[in-house]
């Protein structure tokens, strides 16, 4: 039609109608624009048109072009073939990239209709005019792996250049584009792009082209008696050096279509016995025109291009698939539209990877689980810790009647061991995740392990702090003389702490229980190199207000730790090892506090690494439980094996061996603590020091008075006035400091025999006696003083470490004197040197 000139083509058509003979049909039409104009006007002349080269989808509209047929499949004919290919490789998610040209837009629209309802998703539809890079980038952003392209050769070069820059090629991507490009088409347009030839070829490698089959590959004879191969050979021989057209086979089959149509129409006319002939046809003969139309629509035969069949004027032809392999196009399959059958030639399609590309990034969720070897190792350590705790429990029960163990409250020790074993047991539950248990079981474990660890911590440290509180309550109460704190009361204290724990845990469980949550992380490439992405997921035990509940628990445990530190500090000076664990409690609190802070921080920072997190948590629990149990029991075990009596003795006190049994119902530790009141000792020592100083001063005055009496008898009046009161003070001090009944009897007997009469007083009964016989005479007084004062002086010196009454000189030590024999005091404790 005159080189696709619409005006010239339309004029030639009208001239042929007006000046030429009656034409039965119109054969031809290559240019889409001219063909569409002619085909739209054929209805007015009752002419049937058959084209062998017009592939534009627009001509498939039968309402607009009812008399138009074509032996070549339309551009839309490739869409059923593409659908079949997508189903063959199970691609259910595609994207389209279309050049803004009507021809390509129509194919894209028809493809959308074909894919609709076939369970294939068009995830992104992109179009471009000149620069396709933006559209290519969007396709990649939407994770499109299978790209259906509709563009010409020039734009194809630009598209593959952009694909190379965006790395949208290779084993993860599959491009499907038109297959009607000329041979070596990219060489004509490579200079117009900014790509290197090798980069362009790398991006093009593996693309699949879709186009109609120029000649059938079937070896059967056609309607002409030749096989397609024989026809091609004869055609090439006659063509010589002339340019070949891919439409020649469709033109050849088109002639046969017209022949078969006319033959079919003649047969129909003969069968009607109306004596009509095809020569009677004219442009106004609508009936004959309709007969020609129906006859062509029912034509069917096997031609050189395959089976020729029309459906609503459209050729149901054969579609071929080619693949770009090693810089050349290779036929890899074909689709028979008549039978709706796809054939892949000997699996000749080569994909860049080991398998066909996925239609999207396959996200395989992979649970980050705890390593089985790690769980086994930590479980073994936990079992060793529990065996150690069981050994301590056996030791504590076996030696519960030993004084050392009795004084350390064996019942509280059992609770400490129980709390440690509960803490150990929680490690087994912390290591169970989705790889070992179901989701429902995991959610249950979230609650159980929290309860076990919380109760175990409170049981162990609650019992330890309760023991320390008893020591503190006894030794820091200066005024009390005897206070009984039974183990039942300590058990009540621990029970109260556990009751607070239970209240918090029950409220937590009822109001906002722990549930299984899944945290998803960024995708990672498959370590095995497969075309999938790994999305790690991690299970957590969380709830809505996790921070608030953890804050409450941490606050309570923190206060408990501070209370324990306070008690340990207050009782640090109690020097009975069997009673006082303040040093070890302080060490335990320090280690546990530091480890818990470090463990909580590291555990939070490594929450996306379950192996590291579980290792940190398990090691912290193992370390804290082990160090606590060892600090409490190892010193007792060593002391009991080496020197069991040393632990029950104070560095200042020695317990009496013959204690009364009136407090048999009270534990030995309570009785011993009541007897060894450190605060009372401090008060007695202070009073003792003050009295020593007073005795020293009075000794000086006594010596001075003695010397004066021996040298100057006339000074008796001075003595009477100034030193009699000092003598009374000495006597009163002696009565206070000397608690021995023998010494009291001696002093009392001596005073009874020589009663201290009032100075200057006179006895009427003795007034008649000789003055020398007067007991109040100066001679008698001097005599009595010379005898009594040295006795008193030597009697009281041993009380302050001086001269014994039985010694003429100071004794070597107070303990050498018979006056220092041990006599049970009122508090069953004798203060040495007092």
PDB file of C-alpha atoms in Angstrom, residues 558-771:
ATOM      1  CA  UNK A 558      17.229  -4.406  94.396  1.00  0.00           C
ATOM      2  CA  UNK A 559      15.713  -3.407  97.740  1.00  0.00           C
ATOM      3  CA  UNK A 560      16.262  -6.948  98.977  1.00  0.00           C
ATOM      4  CA  UNK A 561      19.913  -6.731  97.975  1.00  0.00           C
ATOM      5  CA  UNK A 562      20.323  -3.358  99.667  1.00  0.00           C
ATOM      6  CA  UNK A 563      18.728  -4.736 102.826  1.00  0.00           C
ATOM      7  CA  UNK A 564      21.178  -7.620 102.765  1.00  0.00           C
ATOM      8  CA  UNK A 565      24.107  -5.240 102.312  1.00  0.00           C
ATOM      9  CA  UNK A 566      22.901  -3.170 105.263  1.00  0.00           C
ATOM     10  CA  UNK A 567      22.648  -6.218 107.530  1.00  0.00           C
ATOM     11  CA  UNK A 568      26.053  -7.485 106.429  1.00  0.00           C
ATOM     12  CA  UNK A 569      27.605  -4.105 107.212  1.00  0.00           C
ATOM     13  CA  UNK A 570      25.929  -3.792 110.576  1.00  0.00           C
ATOM     14  CA  UNK A 571      27.077  -7.223 111.736  1.00  0.00           C
ATOM     15  CA  UNK A 572      30.595  -7.049 110.326  1.00  0.00           C
ATOM     16  CA  UNK A 573      32.155  -6.813 113.823  1.00  0.00           C
ATOM     17  CA  UNK A 574      30.479  -9.914 115.224  1.00  0.00           C
ATOM     18  CA  UNK A 575      33.488 -12.172 115.494  1.00  0.00           C
ATOM     19  CA  UNK A 576      31.898 -15.601 115.934  1.00  0.00           C
ATOM     20  CA  UNK A 577      32.421 -17.306 112.541  1.00  0.00           C
ATOM     21  CA  UNK A 578      29.704 -19.867 113.097  1.00  0.00           C
ATOM     22  CA  UNK A 579      27.146 -17.152 113.645  1.00  0.00           C
ATOM     23  CA  UNK A 580      28.182 -14.387 111.372  1.00  0.00           C
ATOM     24  CA  UNK A 581      28.200 -14.799 107.564  1.00  0.00           C
ATOM     25  CA  UNK A 582      28.296 -11.065 106.918  1.00  0.00           C
ATOM     26  CA  UNK A 583      31.608 -11.197 105.087  1.00  0.00           C
ATOM     27  CA  UNK A 584      30.429 -13.964 102.788  1.00  0.00           C
ATOM     28  CA  UNK A 585      27.038 -12.336 102.328  1.00  0.00           C
ATOM     29  CA  UNK A 586      28.752  -9.132 101.320  1.00  0.00           C
ATOM     30  CA  UNK A 587      30.891 -11.008  98.833  1.00  0.00           C
ATOM     31  CA  UNK A 588      27.841 -12.826  97.475  1.00  0.00           C
ATOM     32  CA  UNK A 589      25.811  -9.644  97.110  1.00  0.00           C
ATOM     33  CA  UNK A 590      28.723  -7.931  95.407  1.00  0.00           C
ATOM     34  CA  UNK A 591      29.319 -10.737  92.941  1.00  0.00           C
ATOM     35  CA  UNK A 592      25.643 -11.328  92.248  1.00  0.00           C
ATOM     36  CA  UNK A 593      24.934  -7.623  91.845  1.00  0.00           C
ATOM     37  CA  UNK A 594      27.814  -7.032  89.460  1.00  0.00           C
ATOM     38  CA  UNK A 595      27.086 -10.164  87.441  1.00  0.00           C
ATOM     39  CA  UNK A 596      23.365  -9.390  87.217  1.00  0.00           C
ATOM     40  CA  UNK A 597      24.003  -5.854  85.998  1.00  0.00           C
ATOM     41  CA  UNK A 598      26.558  -7.010  83.430  1.00  0.00           C
ATOM     42  CA  UNK A 599      24.435  -9.985  82.423  1.00  0.00           C
ATOM     43  CA  UNK A 600      21.260  -7.918  81.991  1.00  0.00           C
ATOM     44  CA  UNK A 601      23.066  -5.318  79.886  1.00  0.00           C
ATOM     45  CA  UNK A 602      24.828  -7.856  77.671  1.00  0.00           C
ATOM     46  CA  UNK A 603      21.666  -9.940  77.362  1.00  0.00           C
ATOM     47  CA  UNK A 604      19.709  -6.906  76.168  1.00  0.00           C
ATOM     48  CA  UNK A 605      22.388  -5.957  73.644  1.00  0.00           C
ATOM     49  CA  UNK A 606      22.576  -9.508  72.269  1.00  0.00           C
ATOM     50  CA  UNK A 607      18.855 -10.228  72.091  1.00  0.00           C
ATOM     51  CA  UNK A 608      19.212 -10.879  68.358  1.00  0.00           C
ATOM     52  CA  UNK A 609      21.829 -13.566  69.029  1.00  0.00           C
ATOM     53  CA  UNK A 610      20.107 -16.333  70.986  1.00  0.00           C
ATOM     54  CA  UNK A 611      23.253 -18.406  71.480  1.00  0.00           C
ATOM     55  CA  UNK A 612      25.167 -15.504  73.006  1.00  0.00           C
ATOM     56  CA  UNK A 613      22.182 -14.398  75.070  1.00  0.00           C
ATOM     57  CA  UNK A 614      21.502 -17.870  76.449  1.00  0.00           C
ATOM     58  CA  UNK A 615      25.199 -18.395  77.188  1.00  0.00           C
ATOM     59  CA  UNK A 616      25.395 -15.109  79.111  1.00  0.00           C
ATOM     60  CA  UNK A 617      22.199 -15.765  81.095  1.00  0.00           C
ATOM     61  CA  UNK A 618      23.155 -19.347  81.911  1.00  0.00           C
ATOM     62  CA  UNK A 619      26.688 -18.469  82.969  1.00  0.00           C
ATOM     63  CA  UNK A 620      25.446 -15.610  85.168  1.00  0.00           C
ATOM     64  CA  UNK A 621      22.959 -17.913  86.917  1.00  0.00           C
ATOM     65  CA  UNK A 622      25.545 -20.674  87.295  1.00  0.00           C
ATOM     66  CA  UNK A 623      28.188 -18.276  88.606  1.00  0.00           C
ATOM     67  CA  UNK A 624      25.863 -16.501  91.035  1.00  0.00           C
ATOM     68  CA  UNK A 625      24.356 -19.706  92.403  1.00  0.00           C
ATOM     69  CA  UNK A 626      27.693 -21.484  92.670  1.00  0.00           C
ATOM     70  CA  UNK A 627      29.580 -18.620  94.290  1.00  0.00           C
ATOM     71  CA  UNK A 628      26.762 -18.085  96.780  1.00  0.00           C
ATOM     72  CA  UNK A 629      26.584 -21.731  97.822  1.00  0.00           C
ATOM     73  CA  UNK A 630      30.359 -22.033  98.023  1.00  0.00           C
ATOM     74  CA  UNK A 631      30.750 -18.894 100.129  1.00  0.00           C
ATOM     75  CA  UNK A 632      28.139 -20.168 102.566  1.00  0.00           C
ATOM     76  CA  UNK A 633      29.151 -23.821 102.861  1.00  0.00           C
ATOM     77  CA  UNK A 634      32.793 -24.242 101.880  1.00  0.00           C
ATOM     78  CA  UNK A 635      34.141 -22.332 104.936  1.00  0.00           C
ATOM     79  CA  UNK A 636      31.929 -24.439 107.216  1.00  0.00           C
ATOM     80  CA  UNK A 637      33.070 -27.637 105.584  1.00  0.00           C
ATOM     81  CA  UNK A 638      36.742 -26.668 105.903  1.00  0.00           C
ATOM     82  CA  UNK A 639      36.335 -25.532 109.520  1.00  0.00           C
ATOM     83  CA  UNK A 640      34.444 -28.664 110.484  1.00  0.00           C
ATOM     84  CA  UNK A 641      37.189 -30.842 109.012  1.00  0.00           C
ATOM     85  CA  UNK A 642      40.107 -28.900 110.501  1.00  0.00           C
ATOM     86  CA  UNK A 643      39.127 -27.101 113.750  1.00  0.00           C
ATOM     87  CA  UNK A 644      35.454 -27.490 114.645  1.00  0.00           C
ATOM     88  CA  UNK A 645      35.803 -25.712 118.017  1.00  0.00           C
ATOM     89  CA  UNK A 646      37.387 -22.534 116.678  1.00  0.00           C
ATOM     90  CA  UNK A 647      34.276 -21.504 114.810  1.00  0.00           C
ATOM     91  CA  UNK A 648      32.155 -21.603 117.932  1.00  0.00           C
ATOM     92  CA  UNK A 649      34.577 -19.419 119.986  1.00  0.00           C
ATOM     93  CA  UNK A 650      34.867 -15.673 120.059  1.00  0.00           C
ATOM     94  CA  UNK A 651      38.252 -14.045 119.959  1.00  0.00           C
ATOM     95  CA  UNK A 652      37.403 -12.328 123.264  1.00  0.00           C
ATOM     96  CA  UNK A 653      35.001 -14.862 124.799  1.00  0.00           C
ATOM     97  CA  UNK A 654      35.154 -18.494 125.661  1.00  0.00           C
ATOM     98  CA  UNK A 655      31.901 -20.268 126.161  1.00  0.00           C
ATOM     99  CA  UNK A 656      31.537 -22.186 129.385  1.00  0.00           C
ATOM    100  CA  UNK A 657      31.484 -25.945 129.141  1.00  0.00           C
ATOM    101  CA  UNK A 658      28.758 -26.517 131.687  1.00  0.00           C
ATOM    102  CA  UNK A 659      25.777 -24.635 130.420  1.00  0.00           C
ATOM    103  CA  UNK A 660      22.412 -25.235 131.861  1.00  0.00           C
ATOM    104  CA  UNK A 661      19.737 -27.010 129.844  1.00  0.00           C
ATOM    105  CA  UNK A 662      16.808 -24.741 130.652  1.00  0.00           C
ATOM    106  CA  UNK A 663      16.730 -23.416 127.070  1.00  0.00           C
ATOM    107  CA  UNK A 664      16.811 -26.798 125.367  1.00  0.00           C
ATOM    108  CA  UNK A 665      13.906 -25.856 123.121  1.00  0.00           C
ATOM    109  CA  UNK A 666      15.804 -22.868 121.854  1.00  0.00           C
ATOM    110  CA  UNK A 667      18.460 -23.447 119.257  1.00  0.00           C
ATOM    111  CA  UNK A 668      22.067 -23.436 120.430  1.00  0.00           C
ATOM    112  CA  UNK A 669      22.882 -20.533 118.185  1.00  0.00           C
ATOM    113  CA  UNK A 670      20.268 -18.300 119.822  1.00  0.00           C
ATOM    114  CA  UNK A 671      21.455 -19.118 123.393  1.00  0.00           C
ATOM    115  CA  UNK A 672      25.076 -18.553 122.474  1.00  0.00           C
ATOM    116  CA  UNK A 673      24.322 -15.281 120.797  1.00  0.00           C
ATOM    117  CA  UNK A 674      22.375 -14.073 123.855  1.00  0.00           C
ATOM    118  CA  UNK A 675      25.293 -14.969 126.140  1.00  0.00           C
ATOM    119  CA  UNK A 676      27.896 -13.263 123.993  1.00  0.00           C
ATOM    120  CA  UNK A 677      26.516  -9.788 123.731  1.00  0.00           C
ATOM    121  CA  UNK A 678      29.207  -7.663 122.192  1.00  0.00           C
ATOM    122  CA  UNK A 679      27.505  -4.417 123.036  1.00  0.00           C
ATOM    123  CA  UNK A 680      27.252  -5.385 126.704  1.00  0.00           C
ATOM    124  CA  UNK A 681      30.926  -6.290 126.702  1.00  0.00           C
ATOM    125  CA  UNK A 682      31.823  -2.859 125.437  1.00  0.00           C
ATOM    126  CA  UNK A 683      29.863  -1.260 128.290  1.00  0.00           C
ATOM    127  CA  UNK A 684      31.513  -3.463 130.901  1.00  0.00           C
ATOM    128  CA  UNK A 685      34.973  -2.754 129.553  1.00  0.00           C
ATOM    129  CA  UNK A 686      34.361   0.978 129.704  1.00  0.00           C
ATOM    130  CA  UNK A 687      33.146   0.767 133.305  1.00  0.00           C
ATOM    131  CA  UNK A 688      36.092  -1.466 134.173  1.00  0.00           C
ATOM    132  CA  UNK A 689      38.552   1.074 132.797  1.00  0.00           C
ATOM    133  CA  UNK A 690      36.944   3.895 134.763  1.00  0.00           C
ATOM    134  CA  UNK A 691      37.114   1.901 137.994  1.00  0.00           C
ATOM    135  CA  UNK A 692      40.739   1.045 137.375  1.00  0.00           C
ATOM    136  CA  UNK A 693      41.578   4.690 137.111  1.00  0.00           C
ATOM    137  CA  UNK A 694      39.680   5.419 140.300  1.00  0.00           C
ATOM    138  CA  UNK A 695      41.481   2.650 142.198  1.00  0.00           C
ATOM    139  CA  UNK A 696      44.830   3.962 141.010  1.00  0.00           C
ATOM    140  CA  UNK A 697      44.032   7.442 142.338  1.00  0.00           C
ATOM    141  CA  UNK A 698      42.807   6.066 145.667  1.00  0.00           C
ATOM    142  CA  UNK A 699      45.930   3.893 145.981  1.00  0.00           C
ATOM    143  CA  UNK A 700      48.054   6.999 145.747  1.00  0.00           C
ATOM    144  CA  UNK A 701      46.006   8.731 148.424  1.00  0.00           C
ATOM    145  CA  UNK A 702      46.139   5.613 150.587  1.00  0.00           C
ATOM    146  CA  UNK A 703      49.908   5.409 150.406  1.00  0.00           C
ATOM    147  CA  UNK A 704      50.182   9.061 151.294  1.00  0.00           C
ATOM    148  CA  UNK A 705      47.877   8.663 154.294  1.00  0.00           C
ATOM    149  CA  UNK A 706      49.797   5.596 155.493  1.00  0.00           C
ATOM    150  CA  UNK A 707      53.099   7.427 155.350  1.00  0.00           C
ATOM    151  CA  UNK A 708      51.667  10.382 157.199  1.00  0.00           C
ATOM    152  CA  UNK A 709      50.253   8.189 159.962  1.00  0.00           C
ATOM    153  CA  UNK A 710      53.585   6.477 160.472  1.00  0.00           C
ATOM    154  CA  UNK A 711      55.581   9.679 160.513  1.00  0.00           C
ATOM    155  CA  UNK A 712      53.218  12.091 162.297  1.00  0.00           C
ATOM    156  CA  UNK A 713      50.733  10.701 164.795  1.00  0.00           C
ATOM    157  CA  UNK A 714      49.559  14.126 165.595  1.00  0.00           C
ATOM    158  CA  UNK A 715      47.873  14.401 162.240  1.00  0.00           C
ATOM    159  CA  UNK A 716      45.088  12.038 163.169  1.00  0.00           C
ATOM    160  CA  UNK A 717      42.592  14.796 163.157  1.00  0.00           C
ATOM    161  CA  UNK A 718      43.584  15.596 159.572  1.00  0.00           C
ATOM    162  CA  UNK A 719      43.145  11.969 158.615  1.00  0.00           C
ATOM    163  CA  UNK A 720      39.795  11.811 160.257  1.00  0.00           C
ATOM    164  CA  UNK A 721      38.596  14.804 158.392  1.00  0.00           C
ATOM    165  CA  UNK A 722      39.968  14.136 154.932  1.00  0.00           C
ATOM    166  CA  UNK A 723      40.526  10.431 154.349  1.00  0.00           C
ATOM    167  CA  UNK A 724      37.828   8.523 156.121  1.00  0.00           C
ATOM    168  CA  UNK A 725      35.547   9.096 153.207  1.00  0.00           C
ATOM    169  CA  UNK A 726      38.235   7.791 150.867  1.00  0.00           C
ATOM    170  CA  UNK A 727      38.370   4.619 152.891  1.00  0.00           C
ATOM    171  CA  UNK A 728      34.661   4.142 152.466  1.00  0.00           C
ATOM    172  CA  UNK A 729      35.138   4.645 148.733  1.00  0.00           C
ATOM    173  CA  UNK A 730      37.747   1.921 148.640  1.00  0.00           C
ATOM    174  CA  UNK A 731      35.431  -0.416 150.454  1.00  0.00           C
ATOM    175  CA  UNK A 732      32.568   0.329 148.104  1.00  0.00           C
ATOM    176  CA  UNK A 733      34.786  -0.186 145.066  1.00  0.00           C
ATOM    177  CA  UNK A 734      35.962  -3.460 146.449  1.00  0.00           C
ATOM    178  CA  UNK A 735      32.413  -4.585 146.957  1.00  0.00           C
ATOM    179  CA  UNK A 736      31.709  -3.738 143.295  1.00  0.00           C
ATOM    180  CA  UNK A 737      34.760  -5.212 141.684  1.00  0.00           C
ATOM    181  CA  UNK A 738      35.301  -8.310 143.740  1.00  0.00           C
ATOM    182  CA  UNK A 739      32.630 -10.877 143.115  1.00  0.00           C
ATOM    183  CA  UNK A 740      34.208 -13.701 145.066  1.00  0.00           C
ATOM    184  CA  UNK A 741      32.322 -14.766 148.146  1.00  0.00           C
ATOM    185  CA  UNK A 742      35.450 -15.719 150.040  1.00  0.00           C
ATOM    186  CA  UNK A 743      36.939 -12.280 149.764  1.00  0.00           C
ATOM    187  CA  UNK A 744      33.673 -10.696 150.788  1.00  0.00           C
ATOM    188  CA  UNK A 745      33.549 -12.925 153.850  1.00  0.00           C
ATOM    189  CA  UNK A 746      37.097 -11.988 154.867  1.00  0.00           C
ATOM    190  CA  UNK A 747      36.379  -8.273 154.537  1.00  0.00           C
ATOM    191  CA  UNK A 748      33.081  -8.561 156.300  1.00  0.00           C
ATOM    192  CA  UNK A 749      34.575 -10.571 159.150  1.00  0.00           C
ATOM    193  CA  UNK A 750      37.406  -8.118 159.545  1.00  0.00           C
ATOM    194  CA  UNK A 751      35.050  -5.162 159.640  1.00  0.00           C
ATOM    195  CA  UNK A 752      32.779  -6.927 162.080  1.00  0.00           C
ATOM    196  CA  UNK A 753      35.695  -7.482 164.431  1.00  0.00           C
ATOM    197  CA  UNK A 754      36.849  -3.894 164.073  1.00  0.00           C
ATOM    198  CA  UNK A 755      33.778  -1.729 163.453  1.00  0.00           C
ATOM    199  CA  UNK A 756      34.618   1.758 162.270  1.00  0.00           C
ATOM    200  CA  UNK A 757      33.340   3.990 165.091  1.00  0.00           C
ATOM    201  CA  UNK A 758      32.489   7.567 164.601  1.00  0.00           C
ATOM    202  CA  UNK A 759      35.334   9.861 165.155  1.00  0.00           C
ATOM    203  CA  UNK A 760      35.087  11.784 168.440  1.00  0.00           C
ATOM    204  CA  UNK A 761      32.221   9.684 169.718  1.00  0.00           C
ATOM    205  CA  UNK A 762      32.404   8.268 173.295  1.00  0.00           C
ATOM    206  CA  UNK A 763      30.998   5.191 174.830  1.00  0.00           C
ATOM    207  CA  UNK A 764      29.567   5.841 178.287  1.00  0.00           C
ATOM    208  CA  UNK A 765      30.282   2.320 179.335  1.00  0.00           C
ATOM    209  CA  UNK A 766      33.958   2.728 178.667  1.00  0.00           C
ATOM    210  CA  UNK A 767      34.560   6.111 180.166  1.00  0.00           C
ATOM    211  CA  UNK A 768      35.773   4.609 183.324  1.00  0.00           C
ATOM    212  CA  UNK A 769      38.453   2.476 181.614  1.00  0.00           C
ATOM    213  CA  UNK A 770      41.990   3.333 180.980  1.00  0.00           C
ATOM    214  CA  UNK A 771      42.499   5.634 178.029  1.00  0.00           C
TER     215      UNK A 771
END
